[in-house]
Amino acid sequence: MQTQHYDVVIIGAGPAGSLAASLLHQGGRRVLVLEKEQFPRFSIGESLLPQSMVFLEQAGLLQNVEQHAEQLGFQFKNGAAFHRAGVDTQFDFTEKFTPGPGTTFQVKRALFDKTLADTAQQQGVEIRYQHAVQACQISTERAQLTVLDTEGVTYQVDAEFVLDASGFGRVLPRLLQLEKPSEFAVRCSFFAHFNDKIDCDVFDRNKILITVHPEHHDIWYWLIPFSDGTASVGVVIDPVHLAGQDLDLCDDILQGYLAQDPNLARLLSQAEQIVPARKIQGYSADVTSLYGPRFALLGNAGEFLDPVFSSGVTIALRSAALIAPLVERYLAGEDVDFEIEYSQALKQGVNCFKTFVKAWYDQRFQDVIFHQQQDDTVKKMISSILAGYAWDESNPYVKQSERRLNVLAELCQSS
C-alpha cells in the first residue's frame, strides 16, 4: 500500500476545517482535507455570531459568503431577541463594548459549509469527499492515518501534523480515547425547517428569537429566520420532561412544545413544516486534552457546550485561527507551547461562554436579560459576549465572568 505524504492533514471540511486549511495553504503548506460526507450535507448551528466574520475575512472566505448570501437564503443578522412569559428584550450587536463587526448572517449550514469549502478549494486546497478516517497512529515521530475511499479501498496518509475538525464525528477523540463526560446535563433538541409565513409588524427577521418555555424555564426554543421566508425552529429539553414519551416521534414532540408558548404559537400560526423534524440527544461533549504529539482538536471535536447562544461555529473558527499559525511555527522547527498558546488561549473564551450557558439554565442570566432596568454600559459588555467576543479580556464580563455575572444577577434579583 503506497503511503501519501502531506504537511498537514485535516479531518473534516466544515467551517473549522476549511478555515484552517485555507490559512495553512496560504502559508505555503501542503494540506489535505479528508471529509467523510459529500457536500452539501445537513448540519445544525445556523445562527452565526459577528466575531466569526473576523476569522472568515482573515482566511479570504468572507467575500464569497457575502456575495452569494441573498441567493442562498442567508439572512442578515444584527442581534438576538429574547421572550419569556410575555416579556421581550433584545440585544443589538452593533451596540457593544468590543470593537469589530456587529453584524453577521443566519445561514443554512449545508450551503454555508459548502461555500466555505468551495472557496478553500478555489484557493488551491485539496479536499477529498467521502473519504473516512478509519484508524490512526500518532506519536512524537510521525502521524499516519488509514483512510477508506469512495471505492471501499483503504490507503495511508502520513502527515507532519493532524487537525481534527470532524465536529460531532469526533474522530481522534474516539480513536485516541480522549473523550470525557461534559459538565452539562444531557439534553434533547427537536427541530425542523418551516415556511414560517410570519405576519407580525414587531417581529424582527434580523435577529434570532430565543424563547423561554412559559412554565419550565430550563426549556427554550430557537426561531432563526432566513431571507427566503423559511426558518429553522427548534426546542431544547431536559429529558426529564419527556418521561414516558417516544422520543422518535420528533414531529409530534416539536409541534406539541411549539403550541405551549403563546407567542410562538401566534407567530407560527400559518407556518408549514417543510422537512421532517430531527432529534439530537446528548450533544454536549468534552475531552481530556485539546492537543497531543502532532495533533490538535478543533471546534466540536474538542468541546461542545450548548446551542443556546450559538457559540459553536465561533468557537470552531476561533480554534482554527489560533492553531494555524502555531502549526506553521511547529513545522518550521520552532518551539510551540500548545498548552498555553492553544489550549488555554482557546478555553479562555470557551469558559466565558460556559459561565453564561450555566447561568442561563439556572436562570441567573435569564433574570439579568429580562430585568426591566438595564445599565447601558453593562448591556454593551454583555452584548459583546453574545456577539462572540468572548476572548476580549478588556471586557470585565469576560475577564471575571463568573464573579461579575453573579454580582449582576444578585442585583437584578433583589431589585
Coordinates of C-alpha atoms in Angstrom, one line a residue:
M1 CA 0.0 0.0 0.0
Q2 CA 1.5 3.3 -1.1
T3 CA 1.7 6.0 1.6
Q4 CA 1.0 9.6 0.7
H5 CA 2.7 12.5 2.4
Y6 CA 1.4 15.9 3.4
D7 CA 2.5 18.6 5.8
V8 CA -0.9 18.8 7.4
V9 CA -4.0 16.5 7.2
I10 CA -7.3 17.9 8.4
I11 CA -10.2 15.7 9.2
G12 CA -13.4 17.4 8.3
A13 CA -14.3 20.1 5.7
G14 CA -16.7 22.1 7.9
P15 CA -16.1 25.7 9.0
A16 CA -13.1 24.9 11.2
G17 CA -11.5 22.5 8.7
S18 CA -12.0 24.9 5.7
L19 CA -10.6 27.9 7.7
A20 CA -7.5 26.1 9.0
A21 CA -6.9 24.6 5.5
S22 CA -7.1 28.0 3.9
L23 CA -4.7 29.6 6.3
L24 CA -2.2 26.8 6.2
H25 CA -2.3 26.7 2.4
Q26 CA -1.8 30.4 2.2
G27 CA 1.3 29.8 4.3
G28 CA 2.7 27.5 1.7
R29 CA 1.9 24.2 3.4
R30 CA 0.8 21.1 1.5
V31 CA -2.6 20.4 3.1
L32 CA -5.1 17.6 2.6
V33 CA -8.7 17.7 3.9
L34 CA -10.5 14.4 4.4
E35 CA -14.3 14.7 4.6
K36 CA -16.4 11.5 5.1
E37 CA -19.6 13.1 3.7
Q38 CA -20.5 14.6 0.3
F39 CA -21.2 18.4 0.4
P40 CA -23.8 19.9 0.7
R41 CA -24.8 17.9 3.8
F42 CA -27.1 18.7 6.7
S43 CA -25.6 20.4 9.8
I44 CA -27.1 22.3 12.8
G45 CA -25.8 25.7 14.1
E46 CA -27.4 28.2 11.7
S47 CA -27.2 31.5 13.6
L48 CA -23.6 32.9 13.3
L49 CA -22.1 35.5 15.6
P50 CA -20.4 38.6 14.4
Q51 CA -17.0 37.6 15.8
S52 CA -17.0 34.8 13.1
M53 CA -16.7 37.4 10.4
V54 CA -13.3 38.4 11.6
F55 CA -11.9 34.9 11.1
L56 CA -13.6 34.3 7.7
E57 CA -12.2 37.6 6.4
Q58 CA -8.7 36.7 7.7
A59 CA -8.7 33.5 5.6
G60 CA -10.3 35.1 2.5
L61 CA -13.5 33.2 2.9
L62 CA -15.9 36.0 3.7
Q63 CA -16.3 37.6 0.3
N64 CA -18.0 34.6 -1.3
V65 CA -20.4 34.3 1.7
E66 CA -21.4 37.9 1.4
Q67 CA -21.6 37.8 -2.4
H68 CA -23.9 34.8 -2.5
A69 CA -25.8 35.4 0.7
E70 CA -29.1 36.5 -0.9
Q71 CA -29.3 33.7 -3.4
L72 CA -28.5 31.1 -0.7
G73 CA -31.2 32.5 1.6
F74 CA -28.8 33.7 4.2
Q75 CA -30.4 36.3 6.5
F76 CA -28.7 39.5 7.6
K77 CA -28.4 39.3 11.4
N78 CA -27.7 42.2 13.8
G79 CA -28.6 40.8 17.2
A80 CA -30.6 38.5 19.4
A81 CA -34.2 38.8 20.8
F82 CA -35.5 37.0 23.9
H83 CA -39.0 36.3 25.0
R84 CA -40.3 34.9 28.3
A85 CA -43.9 34.8 29.6
G86 CA -45.0 37.9 27.7
V87 CA -41.8 39.9 28.3
D88 CA -39.5 40.8 25.5
T89 CA -35.9 42.1 25.4
Q90 CA -33.2 42.3 22.8
F91 CA -29.5 42.9 22.1
D92 CA -28.3 44.9 19.1
F93 CA -24.8 43.6 18.4
T94 CA -23.8 46.9 16.8
E95 CA -24.2 48.4 20.3
K96 CA -21.4 46.5 22.0
F97 CA -18.3 47.1 24.1
T98 CA -15.7 45.4 21.9
P99 CA -14.6 46.8 18.5
G100 CA -15.2 44.7 15.5
P101 CA -18.1 43.6 13.2
G102 CA -21.6 43.9 14.8
T103 CA -23.5 42.1 12.1
T104 CA -23.4 38.6 10.5
F105 CA -25.8 36.1 8.9
Q106 CA -28.2 33.4 9.8
V107 CA -27.3 30.6 7.4
K108 CA -28.5 27.3 6.0
R109 CA -25.5 25.3 7.2
A110 CA -25.4 22.8 4.3
L111 CA -25.0 25.7 1.8
F112 CA -22.8 27.8 4.2
D113 CA -20.3 25.0 4.8
K114 CA -20.2 24.1 1.1
T115 CA -19.5 27.8 0.2
L116 CA -16.5 27.8 2.6
A117 CA -15.2 24.5 1.4
D118 CA -15.6 25.5 -2.3
T119 CA -13.8 28.8 -1.6
A120 CA -10.9 26.9 0.0
Q121 CA -10.7 24.6 -3.0
Q122 CA -10.6 27.6 -5.3
Q123 CA -7.7 28.8 -3.3
G124 CA -5.9 25.5 -4.0
V125 CA -6.8 23.4 -1.0
E126 CA -7.2 19.7 -1.8
I127 CA -10.4 18.2 -0.3
R128 CA -11.4 14.6 -0.7
Y129 CA -15.1 14.0 -0.1
Q130 CA -16.4 10.6 1.1
H131 CA -13.0 9.6 2.4
A132 CA -13.3 8.4 6.0
V133 CA -10.5 8.1 8.6
Q134 CA -10.6 4.5 9.9
A135 CA -7.5 4.4 12.2
C136 CA -4.6 6.5 13.2
Q137 CA -1.1 6.0 14.6
I138 CA 0.3 9.2 16.1
S139 CA 3.5 9.6 18.0
T140 CA 6.2 12.2 18.6
E141 CA 7.9 10.9 15.4
R142 CA 5.0 10.6 12.9
A143 CA 1.3 10.8 12.3
Q144 CA -0.3 8.2 10.0
L145 CA -3.9 7.9 9.1
T146 CA -5.7 4.9 7.5
V147 CA -8.4 6.2 5.1
L148 CA -11.3 4.4 3.4
D149 CA -12.1 5.9 0.0
T150 CA -15.3 6.0 -2.1
E151 CA -14.4 2.7 -3.8
G152 CA -14.1 0.9 -0.4
V153 CA -10.3 0.8 -0.8
T154 CA -8.1 1.8 2.2
Y155 CA -4.9 3.8 1.9
Q156 CA -2.5 5.5 4.2
V157 CA -1.5 9.2 4.6
D158 CA 1.5 10.4 6.6
A159 CA 1.5 14.0 8.0
E160 CA 3.7 16.2 10.0
F161 CA 0.6 17.3 11.9
V162 CA -3.1 16.3 12.0
L163 CA -6.0 18.6 12.8
D164 CA -9.3 17.1 13.8
A165 CA -12.2 19.3 12.6
S166 CA -14.7 16.4 12.4
G167 CA -17.3 18.1 14.6
F168 CA -19.7 15.8 16.3
G169 CA -17.9 12.9 14.5
R170 CA -15.1 13.4 17.0
V171 CA -12.7 11.1 15.1
L172 CA -9.5 11.5 17.1
P173 CA -11.2 11.6 20.5
R174 CA -12.7 8.2 19.6
L175 CA -9.6 6.7 18.1
L176 CA -7.2 8.0 20.8
Q177 CA -9.6 7.5 23.8
L178 CA -9.7 11.2 24.6
E179 CA -13.4 11.6 25.4
K180 CA -14.7 12.5 28.8
P181 CA -18.2 13.5 30.0
S182 CA -19.3 17.0 29.6
E183 CA -20.1 19.2 32.6
F184 CA -23.5 19.9 31.1
A185 CA -26.6 17.8 31.6
V186 CA -27.8 15.6 28.8
R187 CA -30.5 17.4 26.7
C188 CA -32.5 16.7 23.6
S189 CA -33.2 19.1 20.8
F190 CA -36.0 18.7 18.2
F191 CA -36.0 20.9 15.2
A192 CA -37.2 21.4 11.6
H193 CA -37.4 24.0 8.8
F194 CA -40.7 25.8 8.1
N195 CA -42.2 28.1 5.6
D196 CA -42.8 30.4 8.5
K197 CA -45.3 32.9 6.9
I198 CA -44.8 35.2 9.9
D199 CA -47.1 38.3 9.6
C200 CA -46.2 40.4 12.6
D201 CA -45.1 44.0 12.5
V202 CA -42.9 43.7 15.6
F203 CA -41.1 40.5 14.6
D204 CA -37.5 41.3 13.6
R205 CA -36.2 38.9 11.0
N206 CA -32.7 40.4 11.5
K207 CA -32.4 38.7 14.9
I208 CA -32.6 35.2 16.3
L209 CA -35.5 34.8 18.6
I210 CA -34.9 32.7 21.8
T211 CA -38.0 31.9 23.8
V212 CA -38.2 30.5 27.3
H213 CA -40.9 28.0 28.0
P214 CA -43.7 29.8 29.9
E215 CA -43.6 27.2 32.8
H216 CA -40.3 25.3 32.6
H217 CA -37.5 27.9 32.3
D218 CA -34.9 25.2 31.6
I219 CA -36.7 24.6 28.3
W220 CA -36.1 27.0 25.4
Y221 CA -36.9 27.5 21.7
W222 CA -35.0 29.0 18.8
L223 CA -36.5 30.6 15.8
I224 CA -33.9 31.5 13.1
P225 CA -35.4 33.3 10.1
F226 CA -33.8 33.0 6.7
S227 CA -34.2 35.6 3.9
D228 CA -36.3 33.3 1.6
G229 CA -39.2 33.2 4.0
T230 CA -38.2 29.9 5.7
A231 CA -37.0 29.5 9.3
S232 CA -35.2 27.0 11.5
V233 CA -37.3 26.3 14.6
G234 CA -36.3 24.0 17.5
V235 CA -36.8 23.3 21.1
V236 CA -34.2 22.1 23.7
I237 CA -35.5 20.0 26.5
D238 CA -34.1 18.1 29.6
P239 CA -35.3 14.5 29.0
V240 CA -36.9 14.6 32.5
H241 CA -39.7 16.5 30.8
L242 CA -40.1 13.7 28.2
A243 CA -40.5 10.8 30.5
G244 CA -42.8 8.2 29.0
Q245 CA -42.8 9.7 25.5
D246 CA -41.5 8.0 22.4
L247 CA -38.5 10.2 21.5
D248 CA -38.6 9.0 17.9
L249 CA -41.9 10.9 17.4
C250 CA -39.9 14.1 16.6
D251 CA -42.7 15.9 14.7
D252 CA -45.2 15.3 17.5
I253 CA -42.8 16.5 20.2
L254 CA -41.7 19.6 18.3
Q255 CA -45.2 20.6 17.3
G256 CA -46.5 19.9 20.8
Y257 CA -44.0 22.1 22.5
L258 CA -44.4 24.9 20.0
A259 CA -48.1 25.0 20.9
Q260 CA -47.2 25.5 24.5
D261 CA -45.8 29.0 24.1
P262 CA -48.5 31.6 23.2
N263 CA -46.1 34.0 21.5
L264 CA -44.5 31.3 19.3
A265 CA -47.9 29.7 18.6
R266 CA -49.1 33.1 17.4
L267 CA -46.0 33.8 15.2
L268 CA -46.1 30.4 13.6
S269 CA -49.9 30.1 13.3
Q270 CA -49.7 29.9 9.5
A271 CA -46.3 28.1 9.3
E272 CA -45.9 25.0 7.2
Q273 CA -43.3 22.4 8.2
I274 CA -41.2 21.5 5.0
V275 CA -38.9 18.8 6.3
P276 CA -39.4 16.0 8.9
A277 CA -38.2 17.1 12.4
R278 CA -34.9 15.8 13.6
K279 CA -33.5 15.0 17.0
I280 CA -30.1 15.4 18.6
Q281 CA -29.6 14.0 22.1
G282 CA -26.7 14.3 24.4
Y283 CA -24.7 16.7 22.2
S284 CA -22.5 18.3 24.8
A285 CA -19.1 16.8 24.9
D286 CA -15.6 17.2 26.3
V287 CA -12.1 15.8 26.0
T288 CA -9.1 15.2 28.3
S289 CA -6.8 17.3 26.1
L290 CA -7.2 19.5 23.0
Y291 CA -3.8 18.6 21.7
G292 CA -1.0 15.9 21.8
P293 CA 2.0 14.9 19.8
R294 CA 1.5 16.1 16.2
F295 CA -2.3 16.7 16.6
A296 CA -4.8 19.1 17.8
L297 CA -8.6 19.2 18.1
L298 CA -10.7 22.0 16.7
G299 CA -14.2 23.2 17.5
N300 CA -16.8 20.5 18.4
A301 CA -14.2 17.7 18.0
G302 CA -12.8 19.2 21.3
E303 CA -15.7 20.6 23.4
F304 CA -19.2 21.5 22.6
L305 CA -21.2 23.4 25.2
D306 CA -24.8 24.0 24.3
P307 CA -26.6 25.7 21.4
V308 CA -28.3 28.4 23.4
F309 CA -26.0 31.3 22.4
S310 CA -25.0 29.9 19.0
S311 CA -21.3 29.8 20.1
G312 CA -20.4 26.6 18.3
V313 CA -19.3 28.0 14.9
T314 CA -17.5 30.9 16.5
I315 CA -15.5 28.6 18.8
A316 CA -14.7 26.3 15.8
L317 CA -13.4 29.2 13.7
R318 CA -11.5 30.7 16.7
S319 CA -9.8 27.4 17.2
A320 CA -8.8 27.2 13.6
A321 CA -7.5 30.7 13.5
L322 CA -5.5 30.1 16.7
I323 CA -4.0 26.7 15.7
A324 CA -2.9 27.6 12.1
P325 CA 0.0 29.9 12.9
L326 CA 1.1 27.6 15.7
V327 CA 1.3 24.7 13.3
E328 CA 3.2 26.9 10.9
R329 CA 5.8 27.6 13.6
Y330 CA 5.9 24.0 14.7
L331 CA 6.6 22.8 11.2
A332 CA 9.3 25.5 10.8
G333 CA 11.1 23.9 13.8
E334 CA 10.2 26.5 16.4
D335 CA 9.2 25.6 20.0
V336 CA 5.5 25.9 20.5
D337 CA 3.7 25.7 23.9
F338 CA 0.4 24.2 22.7
E339 CA -0.9 24.2 26.3
I340 CA -0.5 28.0 26.8
E341 CA -0.8 29.2 23.2
Y342 CA -3.6 27.0 22.1
S343 CA -5.5 25.1 24.8
Q344 CA -5.5 27.9 27.4
A345 CA -6.0 30.6 24.9
L346 CA -9.0 28.9 23.4
K347 CA -10.5 27.9 26.7
Q348 CA -10.4 31.5 27.9
G349 CA -13.3 32.3 25.6
V350 CA -14.9 28.9 25.9
N351 CA -15.0 29.2 29.7
C352 CA -16.6 32.6 29.4
F353 CA -19.4 31.2 27.2
K354 CA -19.6 28.3 29.6
T355 CA -20.3 30.7 32.5
F356 CA -23.2 32.3 30.6
V357 CA -24.6 28.9 29.5
K358 CA -24.7 27.6 33.0
A359 CA -26.3 30.8 34.2
W360 CA -28.9 30.5 31.5
Y361 CA -30.1 27.1 32.8
D362 CA -30.0 28.0 36.5
Q363 CA -31.8 31.3 35.5
R364 CA -29.3 33.8 36.8
F365 CA -28.7 35.1 33.3
Q366 CA -32.4 35.0 32.4
D367 CA -33.0 37.2 35.4
V368 CA -30.3 39.6 34.1
I369 CA -31.5 39.9 30.5
F370 CA -35.2 40.2 31.4
H371 CA -34.6 42.8 34.1
Q372 CA -36.6 45.9 33.4
Q373 CA -33.9 48.5 34.2
Q374 CA -30.7 47.9 32.3
D375 CA -27.5 49.9 32.5
D376 CA -26.3 50.8 29.0
T377 CA -22.6 50.2 29.7
V378 CA -23.2 46.8 31.2
K379 CA -25.6 45.8 28.4
K380 CA -22.9 46.7 25.8
M381 CA -20.5 44.4 27.7
I382 CA -23.0 41.6 27.7
S383 CA -23.8 42.3 24.1
S384 CA -20.2 41.8 23.1
I385 CA -20.2 38.3 24.6
L386 CA -23.4 37.4 22.9
A387 CA -21.8 38.7 19.6
G388 CA -19.0 36.2 20.1
Y389 CA -16.3 38.4 21.5
A390 CA -15.6 36.1 24.5
W391 CA -11.8 36.4 24.2
D392 CA -11.7 40.2 24.8
E393 CA -10.2 40.4 28.3
S394 CA -10.6 44.2 28.4
N395 CA -14.3 43.4 28.9
P396 CA -14.8 42.8 32.7
Y397 CA -17.6 40.3 32.0
V398 CA -15.0 38.2 30.0
K399 CA -12.1 38.6 32.4
Q400 CA -14.1 37.9 35.5
S401 CA -17.2 36.3 34.0
E402 CA -18.3 34.2 37.0
R403 CA -17.9 36.8 39.7
R404 CA -19.2 39.7 37.6
L405 CA -22.3 37.8 36.4
N406 CA -23.1 36.6 40.0
V407 CA -23.0 40.1 41.3
L408 CA -25.1 41.4 38.4
A409 CA -27.7 38.6 38.9
E410 CA -27.9 39.3 42.6
L411 CA -28.6 43.0 41.9
C412 CA -31.3 42.1 39.4
Q413 CA -32.9 39.6 41.7
S414 CA -33.0 42.0 44.6
S415 CA -34.5 45.0 42.8

